PDB file of C-alpha atoms in Angstrom:
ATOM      1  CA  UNK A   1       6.466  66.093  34.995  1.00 45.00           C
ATOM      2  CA  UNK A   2       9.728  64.551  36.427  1.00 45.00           C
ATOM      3  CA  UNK A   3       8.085  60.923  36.148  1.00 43.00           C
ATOM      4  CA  UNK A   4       7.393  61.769  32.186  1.00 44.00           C
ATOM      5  CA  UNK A   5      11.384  62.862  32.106  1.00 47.00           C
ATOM      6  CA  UNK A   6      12.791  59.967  33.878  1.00 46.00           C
ATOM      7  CA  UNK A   7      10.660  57.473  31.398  1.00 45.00           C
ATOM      8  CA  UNK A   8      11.212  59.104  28.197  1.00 47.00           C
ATOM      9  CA  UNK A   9      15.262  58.923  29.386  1.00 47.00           C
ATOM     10  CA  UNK A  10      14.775  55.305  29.944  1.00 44.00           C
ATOM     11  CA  UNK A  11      13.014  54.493  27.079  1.00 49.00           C
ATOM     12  CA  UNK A  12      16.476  56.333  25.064  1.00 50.00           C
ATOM     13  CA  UNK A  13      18.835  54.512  26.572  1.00 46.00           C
ATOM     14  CA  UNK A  14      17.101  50.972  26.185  1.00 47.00           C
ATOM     15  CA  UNK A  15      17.050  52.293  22.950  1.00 49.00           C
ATOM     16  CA  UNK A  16      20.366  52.492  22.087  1.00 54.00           C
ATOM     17  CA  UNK A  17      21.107  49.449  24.319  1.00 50.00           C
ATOM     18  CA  UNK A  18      18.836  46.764  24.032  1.00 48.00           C
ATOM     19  CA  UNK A  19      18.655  44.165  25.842  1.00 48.00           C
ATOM     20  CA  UNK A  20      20.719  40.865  24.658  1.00 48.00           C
ATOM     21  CA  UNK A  21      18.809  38.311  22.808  1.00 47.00           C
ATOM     22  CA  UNK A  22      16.980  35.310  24.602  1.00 46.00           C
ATOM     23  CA  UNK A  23      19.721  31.946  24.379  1.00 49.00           C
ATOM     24  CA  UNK A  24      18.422  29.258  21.366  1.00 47.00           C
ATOM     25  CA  UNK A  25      16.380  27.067  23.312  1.00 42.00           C
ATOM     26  CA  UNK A  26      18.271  23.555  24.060  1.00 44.00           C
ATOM     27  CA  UNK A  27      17.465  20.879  21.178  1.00 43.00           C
ATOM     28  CA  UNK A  28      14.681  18.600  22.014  1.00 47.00           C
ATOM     29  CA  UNK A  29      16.033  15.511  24.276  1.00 55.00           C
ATOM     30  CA  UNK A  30      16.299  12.330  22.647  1.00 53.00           C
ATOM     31  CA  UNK A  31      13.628   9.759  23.558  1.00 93.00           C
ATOM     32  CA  UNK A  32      15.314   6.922  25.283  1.00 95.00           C
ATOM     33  CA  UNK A  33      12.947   4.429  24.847  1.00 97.00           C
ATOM     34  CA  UNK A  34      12.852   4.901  20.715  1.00 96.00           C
ATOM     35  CA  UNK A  35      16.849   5.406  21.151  1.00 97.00           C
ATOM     36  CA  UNK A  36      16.669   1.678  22.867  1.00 97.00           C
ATOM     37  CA  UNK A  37      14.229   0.134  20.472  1.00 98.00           C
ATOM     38  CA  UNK A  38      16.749   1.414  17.521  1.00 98.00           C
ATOM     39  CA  UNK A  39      19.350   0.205  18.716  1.00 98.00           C
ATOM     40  CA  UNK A  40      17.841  -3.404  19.514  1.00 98.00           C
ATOM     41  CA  UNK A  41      16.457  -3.693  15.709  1.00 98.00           C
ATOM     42  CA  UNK A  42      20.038  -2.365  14.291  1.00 98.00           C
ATOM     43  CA  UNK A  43      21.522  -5.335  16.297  1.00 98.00           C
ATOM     44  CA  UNK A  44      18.770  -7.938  15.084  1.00 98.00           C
ATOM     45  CA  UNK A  45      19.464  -6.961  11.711  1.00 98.00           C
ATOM     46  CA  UNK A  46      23.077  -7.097  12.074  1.00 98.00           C
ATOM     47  CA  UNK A  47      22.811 -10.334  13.303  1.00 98.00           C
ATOM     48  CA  UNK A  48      20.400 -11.717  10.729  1.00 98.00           C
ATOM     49  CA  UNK A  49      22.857 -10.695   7.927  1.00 98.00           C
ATOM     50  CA  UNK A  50      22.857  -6.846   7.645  1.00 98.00           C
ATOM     51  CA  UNK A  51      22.884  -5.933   4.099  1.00 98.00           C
ATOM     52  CA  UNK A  52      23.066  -9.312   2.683  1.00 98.00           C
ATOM     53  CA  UNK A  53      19.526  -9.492   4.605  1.00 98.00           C
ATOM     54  CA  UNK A  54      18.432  -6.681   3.672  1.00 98.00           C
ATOM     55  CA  UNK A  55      19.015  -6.666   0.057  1.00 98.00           C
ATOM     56  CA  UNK A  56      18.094 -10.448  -1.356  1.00 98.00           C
ATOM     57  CA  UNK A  57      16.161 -10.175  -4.247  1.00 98.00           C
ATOM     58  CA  UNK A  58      14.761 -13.776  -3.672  1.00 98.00           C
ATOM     59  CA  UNK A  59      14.595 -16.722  -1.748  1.00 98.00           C
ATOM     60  CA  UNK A  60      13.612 -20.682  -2.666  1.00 98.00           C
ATOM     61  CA  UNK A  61      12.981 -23.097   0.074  1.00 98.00           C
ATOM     62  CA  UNK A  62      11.985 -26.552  -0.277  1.00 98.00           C
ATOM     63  CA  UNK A  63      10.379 -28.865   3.213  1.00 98.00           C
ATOM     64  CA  UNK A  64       7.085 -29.550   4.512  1.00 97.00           C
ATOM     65  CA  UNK A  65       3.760 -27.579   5.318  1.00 96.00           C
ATOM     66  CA  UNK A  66       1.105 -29.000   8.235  1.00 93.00           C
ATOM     67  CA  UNK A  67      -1.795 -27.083   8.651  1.00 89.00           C
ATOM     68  CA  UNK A  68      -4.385 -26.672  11.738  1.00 85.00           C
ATOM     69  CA  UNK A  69      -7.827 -25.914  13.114  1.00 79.00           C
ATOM     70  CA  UNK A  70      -8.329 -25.053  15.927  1.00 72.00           C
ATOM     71  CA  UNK A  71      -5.325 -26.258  17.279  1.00 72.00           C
ATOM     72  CA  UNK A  72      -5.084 -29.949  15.774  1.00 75.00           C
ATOM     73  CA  UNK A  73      -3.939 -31.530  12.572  1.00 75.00           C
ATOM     74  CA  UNK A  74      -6.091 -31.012   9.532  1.00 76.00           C
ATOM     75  CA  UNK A  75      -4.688 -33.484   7.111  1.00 72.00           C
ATOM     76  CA  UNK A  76      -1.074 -35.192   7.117  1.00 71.00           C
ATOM     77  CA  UNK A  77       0.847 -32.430   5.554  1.00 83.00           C
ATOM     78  CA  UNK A  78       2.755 -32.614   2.596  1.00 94.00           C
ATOM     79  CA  UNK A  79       6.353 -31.174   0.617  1.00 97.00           C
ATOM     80  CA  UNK A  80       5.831 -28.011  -1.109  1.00 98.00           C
ATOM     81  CA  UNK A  81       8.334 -25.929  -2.750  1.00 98.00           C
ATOM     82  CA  UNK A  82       8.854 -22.156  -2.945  1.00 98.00           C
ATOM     83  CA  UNK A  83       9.855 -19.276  -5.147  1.00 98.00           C
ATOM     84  CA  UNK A  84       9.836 -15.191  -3.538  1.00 98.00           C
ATOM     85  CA  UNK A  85      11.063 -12.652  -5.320  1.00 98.00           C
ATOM     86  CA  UNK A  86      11.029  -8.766  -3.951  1.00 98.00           C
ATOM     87  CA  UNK A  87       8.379  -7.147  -3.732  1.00 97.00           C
ATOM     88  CA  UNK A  88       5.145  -8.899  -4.340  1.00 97.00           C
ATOM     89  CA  UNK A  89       5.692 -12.256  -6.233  1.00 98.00           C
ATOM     90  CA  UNK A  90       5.829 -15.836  -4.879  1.00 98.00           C
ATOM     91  CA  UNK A  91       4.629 -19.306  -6.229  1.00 98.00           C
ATOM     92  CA  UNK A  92       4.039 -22.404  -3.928  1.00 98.00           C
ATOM     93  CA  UNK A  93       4.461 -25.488  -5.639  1.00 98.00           C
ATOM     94  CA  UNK A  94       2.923 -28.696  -3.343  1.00 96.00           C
ATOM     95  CA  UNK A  95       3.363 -32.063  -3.541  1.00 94.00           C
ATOM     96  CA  UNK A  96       6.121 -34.507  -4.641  1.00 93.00           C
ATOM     97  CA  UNK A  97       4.666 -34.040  -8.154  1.00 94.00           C
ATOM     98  CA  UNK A  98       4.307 -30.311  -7.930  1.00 96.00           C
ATOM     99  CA  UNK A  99       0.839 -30.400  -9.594  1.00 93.00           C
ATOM    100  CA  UNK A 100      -0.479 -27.797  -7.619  1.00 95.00           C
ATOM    101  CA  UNK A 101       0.527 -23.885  -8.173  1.00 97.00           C
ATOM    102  CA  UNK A 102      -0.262 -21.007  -6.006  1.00 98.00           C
ATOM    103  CA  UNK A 103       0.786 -18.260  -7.498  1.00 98.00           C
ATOM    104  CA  UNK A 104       0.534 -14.547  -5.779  1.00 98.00           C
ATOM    105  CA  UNK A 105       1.866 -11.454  -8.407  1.00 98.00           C
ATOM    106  CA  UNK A 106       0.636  -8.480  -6.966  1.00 97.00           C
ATOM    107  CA  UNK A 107      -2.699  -8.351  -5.533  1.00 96.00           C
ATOM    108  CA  UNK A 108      -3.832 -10.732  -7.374  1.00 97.00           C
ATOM    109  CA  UNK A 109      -3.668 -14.974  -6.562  1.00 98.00           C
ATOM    110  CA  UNK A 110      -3.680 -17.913  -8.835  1.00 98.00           C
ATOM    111  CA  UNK A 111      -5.035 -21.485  -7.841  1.00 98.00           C
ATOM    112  CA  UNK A 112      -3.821 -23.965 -10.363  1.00 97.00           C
ATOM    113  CA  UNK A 113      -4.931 -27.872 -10.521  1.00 96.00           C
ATOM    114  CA  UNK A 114      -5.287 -30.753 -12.866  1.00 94.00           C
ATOM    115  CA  UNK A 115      -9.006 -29.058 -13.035  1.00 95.00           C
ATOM    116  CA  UNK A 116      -7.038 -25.904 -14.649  1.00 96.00           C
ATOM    117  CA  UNK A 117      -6.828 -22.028 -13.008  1.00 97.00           C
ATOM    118  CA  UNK A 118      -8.856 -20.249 -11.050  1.00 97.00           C
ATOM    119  CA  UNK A 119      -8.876 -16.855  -8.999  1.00 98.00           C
ATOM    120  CA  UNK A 120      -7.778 -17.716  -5.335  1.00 98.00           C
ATOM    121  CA  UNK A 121     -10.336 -17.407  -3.236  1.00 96.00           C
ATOM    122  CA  UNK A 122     -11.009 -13.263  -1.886  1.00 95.00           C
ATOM    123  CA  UNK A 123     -10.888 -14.195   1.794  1.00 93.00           C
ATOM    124  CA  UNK A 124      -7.745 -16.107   1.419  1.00 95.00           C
ATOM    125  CA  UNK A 125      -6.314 -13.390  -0.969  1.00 97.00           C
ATOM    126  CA  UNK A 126      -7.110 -10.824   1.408  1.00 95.00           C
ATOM    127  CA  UNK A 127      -5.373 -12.841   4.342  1.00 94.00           C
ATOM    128  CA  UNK A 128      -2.187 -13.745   2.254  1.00 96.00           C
ATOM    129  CA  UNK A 129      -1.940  -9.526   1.307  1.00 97.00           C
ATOM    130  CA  UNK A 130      -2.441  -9.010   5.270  1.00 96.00           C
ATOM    131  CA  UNK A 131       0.611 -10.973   6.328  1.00 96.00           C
ATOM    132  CA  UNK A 132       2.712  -9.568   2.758  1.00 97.00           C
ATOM    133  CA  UNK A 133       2.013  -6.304   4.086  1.00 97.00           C
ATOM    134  CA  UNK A 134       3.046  -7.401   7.715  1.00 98.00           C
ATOM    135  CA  UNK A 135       6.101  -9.574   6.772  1.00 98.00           C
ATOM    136  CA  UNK A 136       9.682  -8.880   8.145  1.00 98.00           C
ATOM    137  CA  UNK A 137      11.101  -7.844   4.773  1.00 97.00           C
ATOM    138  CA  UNK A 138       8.333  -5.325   4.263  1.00 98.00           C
ATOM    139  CA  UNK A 139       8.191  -4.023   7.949  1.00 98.00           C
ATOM    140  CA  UNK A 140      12.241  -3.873   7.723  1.00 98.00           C
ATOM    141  CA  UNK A 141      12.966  -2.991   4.235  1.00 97.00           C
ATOM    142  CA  UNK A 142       9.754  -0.241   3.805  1.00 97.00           C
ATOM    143  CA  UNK A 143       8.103   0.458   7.528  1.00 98.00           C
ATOM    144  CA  UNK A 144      11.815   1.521   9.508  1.00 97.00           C
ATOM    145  CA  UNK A 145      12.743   4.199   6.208  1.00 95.00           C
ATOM    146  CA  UNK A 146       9.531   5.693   5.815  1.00 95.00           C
ATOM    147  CA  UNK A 147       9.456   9.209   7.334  1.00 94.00           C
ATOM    148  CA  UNK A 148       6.315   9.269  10.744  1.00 94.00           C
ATOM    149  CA  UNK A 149       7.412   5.496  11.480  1.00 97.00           C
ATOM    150  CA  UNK A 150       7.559   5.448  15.694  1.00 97.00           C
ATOM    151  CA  UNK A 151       9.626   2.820  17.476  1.00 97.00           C
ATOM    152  CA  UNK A 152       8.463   1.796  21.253  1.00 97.00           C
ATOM    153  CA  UNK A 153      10.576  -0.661  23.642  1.00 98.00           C
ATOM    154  CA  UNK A 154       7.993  -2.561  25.127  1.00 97.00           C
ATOM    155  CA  UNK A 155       9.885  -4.271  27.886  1.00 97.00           C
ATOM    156  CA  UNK A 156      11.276  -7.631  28.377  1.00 98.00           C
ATOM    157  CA  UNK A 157       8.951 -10.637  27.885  1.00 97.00           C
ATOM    158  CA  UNK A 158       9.359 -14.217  28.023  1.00 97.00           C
ATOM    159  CA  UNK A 159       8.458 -16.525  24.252  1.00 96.00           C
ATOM    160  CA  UNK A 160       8.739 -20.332  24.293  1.00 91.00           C
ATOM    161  CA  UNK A 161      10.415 -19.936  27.320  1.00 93.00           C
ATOM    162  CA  UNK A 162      12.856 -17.705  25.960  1.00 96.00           C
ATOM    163  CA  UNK A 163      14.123 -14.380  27.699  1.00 98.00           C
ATOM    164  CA  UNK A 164      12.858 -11.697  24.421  1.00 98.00           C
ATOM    165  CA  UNK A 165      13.116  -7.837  24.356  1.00 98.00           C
ATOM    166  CA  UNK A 166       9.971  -6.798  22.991  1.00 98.00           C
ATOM    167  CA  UNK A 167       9.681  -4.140  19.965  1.00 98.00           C
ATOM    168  CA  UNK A 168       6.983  -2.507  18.440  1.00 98.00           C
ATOM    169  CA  UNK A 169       6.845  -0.426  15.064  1.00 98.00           C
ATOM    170  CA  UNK A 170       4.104   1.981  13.993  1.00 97.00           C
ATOM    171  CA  UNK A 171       4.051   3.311  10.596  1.00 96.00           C
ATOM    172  CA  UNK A 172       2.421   6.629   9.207  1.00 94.00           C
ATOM    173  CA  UNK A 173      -0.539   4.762   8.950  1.00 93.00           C
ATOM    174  CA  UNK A 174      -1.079   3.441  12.152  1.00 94.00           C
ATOM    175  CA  UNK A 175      -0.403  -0.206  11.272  1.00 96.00           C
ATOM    176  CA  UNK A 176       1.479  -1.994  13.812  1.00 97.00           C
ATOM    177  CA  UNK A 177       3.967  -4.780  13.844  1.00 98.00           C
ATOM    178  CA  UNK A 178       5.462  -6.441  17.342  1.00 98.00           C
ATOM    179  CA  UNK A 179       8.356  -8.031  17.215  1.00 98.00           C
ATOM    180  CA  UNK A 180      10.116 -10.255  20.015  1.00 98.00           C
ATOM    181  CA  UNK A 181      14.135 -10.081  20.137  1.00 98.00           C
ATOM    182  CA  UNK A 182      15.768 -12.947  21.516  1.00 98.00           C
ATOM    183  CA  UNK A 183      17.765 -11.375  24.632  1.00 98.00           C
ATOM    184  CA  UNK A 184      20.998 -13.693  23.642  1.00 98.00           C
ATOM    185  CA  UNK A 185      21.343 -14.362  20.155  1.00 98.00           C
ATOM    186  CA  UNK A 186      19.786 -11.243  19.005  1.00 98.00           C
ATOM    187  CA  UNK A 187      17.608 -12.538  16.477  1.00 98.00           C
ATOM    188  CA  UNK A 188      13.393 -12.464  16.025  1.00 98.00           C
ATOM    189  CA  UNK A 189      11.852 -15.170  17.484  1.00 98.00           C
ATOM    190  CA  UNK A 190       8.514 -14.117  17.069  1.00 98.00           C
ATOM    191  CA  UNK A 191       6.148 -11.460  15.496  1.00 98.00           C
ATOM    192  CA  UNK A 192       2.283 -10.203  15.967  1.00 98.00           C
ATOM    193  CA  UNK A 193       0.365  -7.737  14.049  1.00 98.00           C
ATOM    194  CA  UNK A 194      -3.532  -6.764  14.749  1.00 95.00           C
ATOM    195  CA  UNK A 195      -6.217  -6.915  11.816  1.00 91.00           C
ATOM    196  CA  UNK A 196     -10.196  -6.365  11.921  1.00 85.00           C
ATOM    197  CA  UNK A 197     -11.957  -9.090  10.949  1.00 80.00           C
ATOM    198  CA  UNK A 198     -14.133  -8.023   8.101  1.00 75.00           C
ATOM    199  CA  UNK A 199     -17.405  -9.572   9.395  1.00 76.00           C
ATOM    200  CA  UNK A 200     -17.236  -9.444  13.156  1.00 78.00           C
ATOM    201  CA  UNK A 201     -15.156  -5.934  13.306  1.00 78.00           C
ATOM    202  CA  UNK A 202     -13.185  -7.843  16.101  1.00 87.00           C
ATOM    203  CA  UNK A 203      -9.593  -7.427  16.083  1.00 91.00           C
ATOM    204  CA  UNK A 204      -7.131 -10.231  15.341  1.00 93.00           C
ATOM    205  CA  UNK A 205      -3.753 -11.150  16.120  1.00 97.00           C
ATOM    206  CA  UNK A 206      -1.557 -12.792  13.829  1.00 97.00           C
ATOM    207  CA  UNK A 207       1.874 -14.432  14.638  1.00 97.00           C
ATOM    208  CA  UNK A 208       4.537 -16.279  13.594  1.00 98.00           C
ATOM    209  CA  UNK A 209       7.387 -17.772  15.795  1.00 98.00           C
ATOM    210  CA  UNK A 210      10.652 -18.252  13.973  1.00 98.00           C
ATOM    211  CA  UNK A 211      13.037 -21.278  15.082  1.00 98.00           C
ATOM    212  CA  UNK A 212      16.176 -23.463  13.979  1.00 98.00           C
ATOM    213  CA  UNK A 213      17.828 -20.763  12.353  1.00 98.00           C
ATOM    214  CA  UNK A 214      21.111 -21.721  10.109  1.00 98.00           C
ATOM    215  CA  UNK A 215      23.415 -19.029   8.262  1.00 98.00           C
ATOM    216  CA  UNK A 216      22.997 -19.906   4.993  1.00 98.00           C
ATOM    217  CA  UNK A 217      24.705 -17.306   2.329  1.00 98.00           C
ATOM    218  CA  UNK A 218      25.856 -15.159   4.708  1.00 98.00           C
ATOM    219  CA  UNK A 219      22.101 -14.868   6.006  1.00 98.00           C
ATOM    220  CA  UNK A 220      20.383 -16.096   9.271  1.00 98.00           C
ATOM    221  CA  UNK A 221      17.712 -17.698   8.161  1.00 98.00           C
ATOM    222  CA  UNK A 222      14.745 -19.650  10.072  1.00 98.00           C
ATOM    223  CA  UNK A 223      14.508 -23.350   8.866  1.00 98.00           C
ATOM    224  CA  UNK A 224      11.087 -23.170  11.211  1.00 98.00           C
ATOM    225  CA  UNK A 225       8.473 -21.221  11.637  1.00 98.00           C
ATOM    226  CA  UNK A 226       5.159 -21.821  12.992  1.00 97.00           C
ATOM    227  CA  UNK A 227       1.808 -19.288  12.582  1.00 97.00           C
ATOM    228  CA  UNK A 228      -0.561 -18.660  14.813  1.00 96.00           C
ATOM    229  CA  UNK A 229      -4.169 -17.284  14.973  1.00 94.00           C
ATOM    230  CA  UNK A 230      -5.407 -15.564  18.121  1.00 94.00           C
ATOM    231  CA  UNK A 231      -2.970 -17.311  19.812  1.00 93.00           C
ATOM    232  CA  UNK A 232      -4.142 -21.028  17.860  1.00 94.00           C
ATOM    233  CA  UNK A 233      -1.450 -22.605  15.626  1.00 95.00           C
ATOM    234  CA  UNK A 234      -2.384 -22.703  11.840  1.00 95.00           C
ATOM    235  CA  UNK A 235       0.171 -23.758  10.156  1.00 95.00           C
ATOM    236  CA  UNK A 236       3.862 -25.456  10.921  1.00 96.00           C
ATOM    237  CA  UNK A 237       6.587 -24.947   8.410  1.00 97.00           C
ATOM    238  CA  UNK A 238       9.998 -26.784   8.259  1.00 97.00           C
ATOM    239  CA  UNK A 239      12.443 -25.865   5.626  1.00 98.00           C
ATOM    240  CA  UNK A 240      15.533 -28.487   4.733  1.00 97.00           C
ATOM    241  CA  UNK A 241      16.520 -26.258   2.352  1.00 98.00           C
ATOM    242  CA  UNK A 242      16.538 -22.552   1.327  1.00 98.00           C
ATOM    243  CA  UNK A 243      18.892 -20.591  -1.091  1.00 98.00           C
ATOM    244  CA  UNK A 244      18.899 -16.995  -2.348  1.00 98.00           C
ATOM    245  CA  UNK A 245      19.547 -15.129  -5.077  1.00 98.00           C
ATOM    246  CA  UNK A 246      19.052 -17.161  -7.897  1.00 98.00           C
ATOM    247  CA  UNK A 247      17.623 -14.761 -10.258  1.00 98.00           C
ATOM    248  CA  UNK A 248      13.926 -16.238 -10.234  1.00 98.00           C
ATOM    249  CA  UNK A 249      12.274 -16.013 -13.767  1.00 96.00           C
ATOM    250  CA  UNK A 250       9.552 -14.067 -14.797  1.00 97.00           C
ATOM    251  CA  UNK A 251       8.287 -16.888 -16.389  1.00 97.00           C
ATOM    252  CA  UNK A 252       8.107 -18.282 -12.826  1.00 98.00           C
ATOM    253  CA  UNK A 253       5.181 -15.966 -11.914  1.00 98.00           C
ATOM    254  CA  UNK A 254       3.554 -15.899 -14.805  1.00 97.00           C
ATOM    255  CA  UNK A 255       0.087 -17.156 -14.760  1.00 95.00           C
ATOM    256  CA  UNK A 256      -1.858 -19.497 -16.966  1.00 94.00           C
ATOM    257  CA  UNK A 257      -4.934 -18.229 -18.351  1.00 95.00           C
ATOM    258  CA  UNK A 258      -8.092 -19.039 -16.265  1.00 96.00           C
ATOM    259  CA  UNK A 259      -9.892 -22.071 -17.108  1.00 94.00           C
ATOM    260  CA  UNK A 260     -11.407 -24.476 -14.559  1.00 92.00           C
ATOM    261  CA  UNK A 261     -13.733 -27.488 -15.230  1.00 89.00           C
ATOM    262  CA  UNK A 262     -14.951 -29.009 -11.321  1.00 87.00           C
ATOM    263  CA  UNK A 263     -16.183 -31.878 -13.379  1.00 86.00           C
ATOM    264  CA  UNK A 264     -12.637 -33.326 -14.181  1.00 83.00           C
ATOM    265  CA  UNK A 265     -11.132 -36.074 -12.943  1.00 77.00           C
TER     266      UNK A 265
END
């Protein structure tokens, strides 16, 4: 009876003085290593121009275009001349007489000879939308504001025997870009990205390695740049000149209608 009167005492005064409230538990800690890899792409972008970079609406560059198999020449090259505007629209003039177009609007792609216009090819189409959807301004400008994008420091690492901080950025999607920081001058100097090949479900890795770069506009811009295929060179790309901001035409991407006759001459 005295143990029943003790407890239903103690139970009053708890009662009337409860017991103070459990402290807010301590904010989250910051991850260091996503802390690090923002802080290495602010400075990259800084360096490349900051907002001017980030805000062109489009770039022209004129210079010549080698391509590869397999790691050696395939053909002698030739000038072409090019017109990007933001977001999906470029045309690739080649050629001293500029007779033939490739024009990209969307997802669709425009091959354009003496023979007339035709659809470019789906596997090529497919590969051009791959590196679009991979390509600085779209991994910079769209990927690093999109809400579930993860940043990762991957470490130092060493590309064309330059000293790099390595980057990667993962969007909501799972789609991956890698970029390489140059440990000095704080620009890219190279980028990867994985893809499945369609037939053999293996994954691929694209890249690019950026060179030469020049301010030009108030922009750091890469008068080089060479792309690789599972670690084969492709294609080599020197610029001699590049402007921005002209206010490309829409006449510019505009395509013809399609007619092609493979029996012309």
């Amino acid at each position: 009876m005295k143990f029943l009167t003790a407890a239903i005492l103690l139970a009053a005064l708890l009662a009337q003085n409860p017991q103070p409230a459990a402290p807010p538990a301590a904010n989250p800690p910051v991850d260091a290593n996503a802390k690090k890899a923002r802080a290495l792409l602010d400075h990259m972008i800084d360096t490349l121009g900051g907002q001017a970079y980030l805000n062109y609406q489009d770039m022209y560059q004129e210079g010549r275009t080698h391509r590869f198999y397999e790691g050696r020449p395939a053909g002698v090259g030739g000038p072409f001349f090019r017109t990007w505007r933001w977001p999906d629209k470029e045309r690739t003039e080649y050629y001293a007489q500029r007779d033939w177009v490739v024009l990209f609007t969307g997802d669709q792609g425009y091959d354009t000879t003496f023979r007339g216009t035709r659809l470019v090819d789906p596997e090529d189409l497919a590969q051009y939308i791959q590196r679009r959807n991979h390509s600085m301004e779209t991994v910079l400008r769209g990927w690093l504001k999109e809400p579930g994008t993860a940043l990762f420091y991957d470490g130092a690492a060493l590309v064309d025997q330059k000293a790099a901080e390595k980057v990667s950025i993962i969007n909501s999607k799972n789609d991956s870009v890698t970029l390489y920081i140059d440990t000095y001058s704080h620009l890219p100097i190279k980028k990867t990205f994985l893809v499945r090949d369609p037939v053999s479900r293996e994954r691929d890795e694209e890249g690019e390695l950026f060179d030469h770069y020049r301010p030009v506009q108030g922009i750091m811009t890469p008068f080089n740049i060479v792309r690789y295929h599972n670690g084969e060179m492709t294609r080599q790309v020197f610029m001699n000149k590049v402007e921005y901001n002209l206010g490309a035409s829409d006449v510019l991407f505009t395509p013809p209608p399609l007619h092609y006759d493979r029996t012309k001459k």
